Amino acid sequence: MSIQQNLEHIISRIRAAEARAGRPKGSARLVAVSKTFPACDVLACYDAGQRVFGENRVQEALEKIPALPPDTEWHLIGPLQRNKVRKALEHFTLIHAVDSLRLAQFLDTVAQETGKRPRILLEVNVGAEDSKFGFSPELLERDWEELARLGHIEIAGLMCIPPPVDDPEEARPYFRRLRELRDSLAVKSGMPLPELSMGMSHDFETAVEEGATLVRVGTALFGGRAYAPAPSF
Ligand SMILES: *Cc1c(COP(=O)(O)O)cnc(C)c1O
C-alpha cells in the first residue's frame, strides 16, 4: 500500500470513530509521525493532503523541515531536552511531551525572552509505570496551580503514552483516565485545555472514541521503522 492509500484509510477510520462517538467530523486530527522516515516520504504524505507531522527529535526534524512547504505544521512528540528548547520553540507549533514542572518553567522563561507564547501539552503517566516519563496524575494535580500561573506558555491540554497492550480495548481505561483528568483540571482552573493527544497506530480508533483530538500515527502510515530512533537524552 502506498502512503497515500494508508493516509486515506487512516483518515476514514478516524472519521468512523468520530461518528461512533457522536463527535463532530474533523474534531480528531491526525499527527503523521515521520520519525526515522526520510523527507521524501514526508513529502509524499504532504502531497496526499496531510499537513501535520510529528517528530521525536529536534535535530532529526531540523533536517526535514526545509524540504517541506512552509504550510507544513510540525509537532514535537518526543522528550525535550533543555538545550534544545530554543530550537524547538522556533520550529514546532505544538510540544506534546512536557513532562515536569521544571521543564514547563524553563519553557516559560525562554518563551518570555523570545517573545513567543508556545502551545504545549503536559505528558501524564497514566499507566503509573516507574520507568515512564510524565506527571503522575497526583503530581499533576499538585503542580497544577504553579503550571497554570506560567504566563508565557499556553497549556493546550494533556498527552499520554499508555503501557503497551495487545488489545486496543485494554488501552481504553488509560485514554478515559486522561480525558477525565483533563475535564477535572479544566473545571477547576477555567482553562479550556482543548487538546488530548493520545492513540497510536495500534489503538487510535479507541483513543478517538474516548475523546482524542490528536492521534499520533507512524507505523500504520509510513510502514515499519527500520531502526529505533536514538534516544534524545
Ligand atoms: C513513535 C511514536 C508514535 C507513533 O507510534 P506508531 O506505533 O508507529 O504509530 C506516537 N507517539 C510517540 C510519542 C512516538 O514516539
Short mmCIF file of C-alpha atoms and ligand atoms in Angstrom, two decimals:
data_model
loop_
_atom_site.label_atom_id
_atom_site.label_comp_id
_atom_site.label_asym_id
_atom_site.label_seq_id
_atom_site.Cartn_x
_atom_site.Cartn_y
_atom_site.Cartn_z
CA MET A 1 0.00 0.00 0.00
CA SER A 2 1.21 3.49 -0.82
CA ILE A 3 1.50 6.27 1.75
CA GLN A 4 -1.47 7.94 0.05
CA GLN A 5 -3.62 4.83 0.41
CA ASN A 6 -2.56 4.38 4.02
CA LEU A 7 -3.41 8.01 4.72
CA GLU A 8 -6.86 7.73 3.17
CA HIS A 9 -7.55 4.57 5.13
CA ILE A 10 -6.43 6.07 8.44
CA ILE A 11 -8.47 9.25 7.89
CA SER A 12 -11.58 7.22 7.13
CA ARG A 13 -11.05 5.14 10.28
CA ILE A 14 -10.68 8.35 12.32
CA ARG A 15 -13.90 9.74 10.79
CA ALA A 16 -15.75 6.49 11.54
CA ALA A 17 -14.56 6.54 15.17
CA GLU A 18 -15.67 10.18 15.50
CA ALA A 19 -19.09 9.21 14.17
CA ARG A 20 -19.38 6.24 16.55
CA ALA A 21 -18.63 8.56 19.47
CA GLY A 22 -21.07 11.22 18.22
CA ARG A 23 -18.24 13.68 17.77
CA PRO A 24 -18.12 16.36 15.07
CA LYS A 25 -16.31 15.44 11.88
CA GLY A 26 -12.73 16.70 11.99
CA SER A 27 -12.61 17.05 15.77
CA ALA A 28 -9.82 14.45 15.89
CA ARG A 29 -6.74 15.38 13.86
CA LEU A 30 -4.01 13.13 12.58
CA VAL A 31 -0.41 13.82 13.52
CA ALA A 32 1.64 11.86 11.00
CA VAL A 33 4.64 10.54 12.91
CA SER A 34 7.52 10.70 10.45
CA LYS A 35 10.44 9.87 12.75
CA THR A 36 13.10 7.74 11.04
CA PHE A 37 11.46 8.30 7.63
CA PRO A 38 13.16 10.46 5.01
CA ALA A 39 11.86 13.80 3.81
CA CYS A 40 10.70 12.25 0.51
CA ASP A 41 8.20 10.09 2.42
CA VAL A 42 7.01 13.11 4.37
CA LEU A 43 6.59 14.97 1.09
CA ALA A 44 4.57 12.10 -0.40
CA CYS A 45 2.28 12.31 2.60
CA TYR A 46 2.07 16.10 2.26
CA ASP A 47 1.16 15.72 -1.42
CA ALA A 48 -1.62 13.35 -0.37
CA GLY A 49 -3.07 16.16 1.76
CA GLN A 50 -1.54 15.71 5.22
CA ARG A 51 -0.24 18.89 6.88
CA VAL A 52 0.63 17.99 10.48
CA PHE A 53 3.74 15.92 11.19
CA GLY A 54 5.20 14.67 14.44
CA GLU A 55 8.89 14.17 15.11
CA ASN A 56 10.60 12.75 18.17
CA ARG A 57 13.88 14.54 17.96
CA VAL A 58 14.57 18.20 17.29
CA GLN A 59 17.72 17.50 15.30
CA GLU A 60 16.08 14.97 13.01
CA ALA A 61 13.18 17.34 12.37
CA LEU A 62 15.52 20.21 11.50
CA GLU A 63 16.93 18.10 8.70
CA LYS A 64 13.48 17.57 7.14
CA ILE A 65 11.73 20.88 7.77
CA PRO A 66 13.49 22.76 4.92
CA ALA A 67 12.37 20.06 2.45
CA LEU A 68 8.67 20.63 3.13
CA PRO A 69 6.46 23.55 2.06
CA PRO A 70 6.07 26.34 4.61
CA ASP A 71 2.46 25.50 5.47
CA THR A 72 3.58 22.20 6.99
CA GLU A 73 2.88 22.08 10.73
CA TRP A 74 5.50 20.34 12.91
CA HIS A 75 4.80 18.92 16.33
CA LEU A 76 7.47 17.70 18.73
CA ILE A 77 6.16 14.47 20.25
CA GLY A 78 9.31 13.16 21.94
CA PRO A 79 11.05 14.19 25.15
CA LEU A 80 12.56 17.67 25.10
CA GLN A 81 16.00 18.43 26.49
CA ARG A 82 16.66 21.86 27.93
CA ASN A 83 19.44 22.58 25.45
CA LYS A 84 17.00 22.03 22.56
CA VAL A 85 14.25 24.28 23.89
CA ARG A 86 15.17 27.37 21.87
CA LYS A 87 15.30 25.45 18.59
CA ALA A 88 12.08 23.64 19.46
CA LEU A 89 10.24 26.91 20.06
CA GLU A 90 11.42 28.17 16.69
CA HIS A 91 10.19 25.25 14.64
CA PHE A 92 7.34 23.43 16.35
CA THR A 93 3.78 24.69 16.73
CA LEU A 94 2.97 22.21 19.50
CA ILE A 95 5.18 20.46 22.05
CA HIS A 96 3.41 17.29 23.16
CA ALA A 97 5.53 15.86 25.93
CA VAL A 98 6.28 18.43 28.63
CA ASP A 99 6.86 16.05 31.50
CA SER A 100 7.80 18.14 34.53
CA LEU A 101 7.13 21.46 36.25
CA ARG A 102 10.81 22.26 35.88
CA LEU A 103 10.70 21.86 32.10
CA ALA A 104 7.48 23.90 31.89
CA GLN A 105 9.11 26.67 33.93
CA PHE A 106 12.16 26.62 31.70
CA LEU A 107 9.99 26.80 28.57
CA ASP A 108 8.16 29.73 30.12
CA THR A 109 11.43 31.56 30.79
CA VAL A 110 12.76 31.01 27.27
CA ALA A 111 9.40 31.93 25.77
CA GLN A 112 9.43 35.20 27.67
CA GLU A 113 12.90 36.00 26.33
CA THR A 114 11.92 35.25 22.76
CA GLY A 115 8.53 36.94 22.94
CA LYS A 116 6.64 33.79 21.98
CA ARG A 117 3.77 32.02 23.67
CA PRO A 118 4.23 28.40 22.66
CA ARG A 119 1.43 25.86 22.88
CA ILE A 120 2.36 22.82 24.94
CA LEU A 121 0.78 19.65 26.27
CA LEU A 122 1.57 18.06 29.60
CA GLU A 123 2.51 14.38 29.45
CA VAL A 124 0.73 12.25 32.01
CA ASN A 125 1.95 8.84 33.05
CA VAL A 126 -1.50 7.29 33.15
CA GLY A 127 -0.07 3.79 33.48
CA ALA A 128 1.84 4.74 36.63
CA GLU A 129 4.94 2.97 35.34
CA ASP A 130 8.15 3.74 37.19
CA SER A 131 10.22 3.86 34.04
CA LYS A 132 7.99 6.22 32.13
CA PHE A 133 8.14 9.95 31.61
CA GLY A 134 5.42 12.29 32.63
CA PHE A 135 3.47 13.61 35.56
CA SER A 136 1.65 11.07 37.64
CA PRO A 137 -1.99 12.20 37.90
CA GLU A 138 -1.39 13.02 41.56
CA LEU A 139 1.69 15.11 40.83
CA LEU A 140 -0.13 16.96 38.07
CA GLU A 141 -2.92 17.93 40.46
CA ARG A 142 -0.33 19.06 42.98
CA ASP A 143 1.74 21.09 40.47
CA TRP A 144 -1.30 22.46 38.66
CA GLU A 145 -1.52 25.83 40.37
CA GLU A 146 2.08 26.63 39.54
CA LEU A 147 1.72 25.36 35.99
CA ALA A 148 -1.39 27.43 35.39
CA ARG A 149 0.42 30.53 36.58
CA LEU A 150 3.09 30.33 33.83
CA GLY A 151 2.08 33.24 31.63
CA HIS A 152 4.31 32.72 28.61
CA ILE A 153 3.23 29.23 27.64
CA GLU A 154 -0.23 28.10 26.64
CA ILE A 155 -1.14 24.78 28.23
CA ALA A 156 -3.39 23.41 25.48
CA GLY A 157 -4.13 20.04 27.04
CA LEU A 158 -2.73 16.65 28.00
CA MET A 159 -0.86 13.82 26.31
CA CYS A 160 -0.21 10.19 27.22
CA ILE A 161 1.59 7.09 26.05
CA PRO A 162 -0.15 4.21 27.84
CA PRO A 163 1.68 0.97 28.58
CA PRO A 164 1.81 -1.30 25.52
CA VAL A 165 -1.14 -3.70 25.30
CA ASP A 166 -2.16 -6.37 22.81
CA ASP A 167 -5.81 -5.45 22.53
CA PRO A 168 -6.67 -1.77 21.95
CA GLU A 169 -9.62 -2.24 24.32
CA GLU A 170 -7.08 -2.59 27.13
CA ALA A 171 -5.86 0.94 26.37
CA ARG A 172 -9.35 2.41 26.72
CA PRO A 173 -9.24 2.92 30.52
CA TYR A 174 -6.00 4.90 30.17
CA PHE A 175 -7.47 7.13 27.48
CA ARG A 176 -10.57 7.64 29.58
CA ARG A 177 -8.44 8.47 32.60
CA LEU A 178 -6.60 11.16 30.64
CA ARG A 179 -9.88 12.69 29.45
CA GLU A 180 -11.33 12.70 32.97
CA LEU A 181 -8.18 14.29 34.33
CA ARG A 182 -8.37 16.98 31.64
CA ASP A 183 -12.05 17.58 32.38
CA SER A 184 -11.45 17.99 36.10
CA LEU A 185 -8.46 20.34 35.62
CA ALA A 186 -10.44 22.39 33.10
CA VAL A 187 -13.34 22.78 35.51
CA LYS A 188 -11.03 23.59 38.40
CA SER A 189 -8.96 26.17 36.55
CA GLY A 190 -11.37 27.58 34.00
CA MET A 191 -8.75 26.89 31.32
CA PRO A 192 -10.24 25.25 28.21
CA LEU A 193 -7.50 22.58 27.75
CA PRO A 194 -8.96 21.59 24.38
CA GLU A 195 -6.35 19.07 23.25
CA LEU A 196 -5.97 15.41 24.14
CA SER A 197 -3.02 13.79 22.37
CA MET A 198 -3.49 10.03 22.66
CA GLY A 199 -3.62 6.97 20.45
CA MET A 200 -1.03 5.49 18.07
CA SER A 201 -1.14 3.08 15.12
CA HIS A 202 -2.42 0.24 17.23
CA ASP A 203 -5.17 1.97 19.16
CA PHE A 204 -6.02 5.36 17.63
CA GLU A 205 -9.66 4.47 16.98
CA THR A 206 -10.21 3.66 20.66
CA ALA A 207 -8.50 6.93 21.55
CA VAL A 208 -10.81 8.89 19.23
CA GLU A 209 -13.83 7.20 20.80
CA GLU A 210 -12.51 8.39 24.17
CA GLY A 211 -12.02 12.00 23.05
CA ALA A 212 -8.58 12.26 21.42
CA THR A 213 -8.18 15.47 19.43
CA LEU A 214 -4.71 14.49 18.19
CA VAL A 215 -3.75 10.93 17.29
CA ARG A 216 -0.07 10.22 16.65
CA VAL A 217 0.24 7.59 13.94
CA GLY A 218 3.53 6.41 12.44
CA THR A 219 3.71 2.73 11.50
CA ALA A 220 0.21 2.45 10.01
CA LEU A 221 1.02 5.35 7.72
CA PHE A 222 4.68 5.02 6.76
CA GLY A 223 5.28 1.32 7.46
CA GLY A 224 7.57 -0.37 9.97
CA ARG A 225 10.56 1.58 11.17
CA ALA A 226 13.87 0.06 10.10
CA TYR A 227 15.69 1.33 13.16
CA ALA A 228 14.74 2.74 16.52
CA PRO A 229 15.36 6.47 16.81
CA ALA A 230 18.30 7.15 19.04
CA PRO A 231 17.23 8.42 22.42
CA SER A 232 17.49 12.20 22.53
CA PHE A 233 18.62 12.49 26.12
C1 LIG B 1 6.76 6.76 17.54
C2 LIG B 1 5.72 7.43 18.30
C3 LIG B 1 4.37 7.36 17.90
C4 LIG B 1 3.88 6.56 16.71
O1 LIG B 1 3.85 5.22 17.02
P1 LIG B 1 3.29 4.13 15.95
O2 LIG B 1 3.00 2.96 16.77
O3 LIG B 1 4.37 3.92 14.95
O4 LIG B 1 2.07 4.73 15.34
C5 LIG B 1 3.43 8.06 18.65
N1 LIG B 1 3.79 8.78 19.73
C6 LIG B 1 5.07 8.88 20.14
C7 LIG B 1 5.39 9.68 21.34
C8 LIG B 1 6.07 8.19 19.45
O5 LIG B 1 7.33 8.27 19.89
#
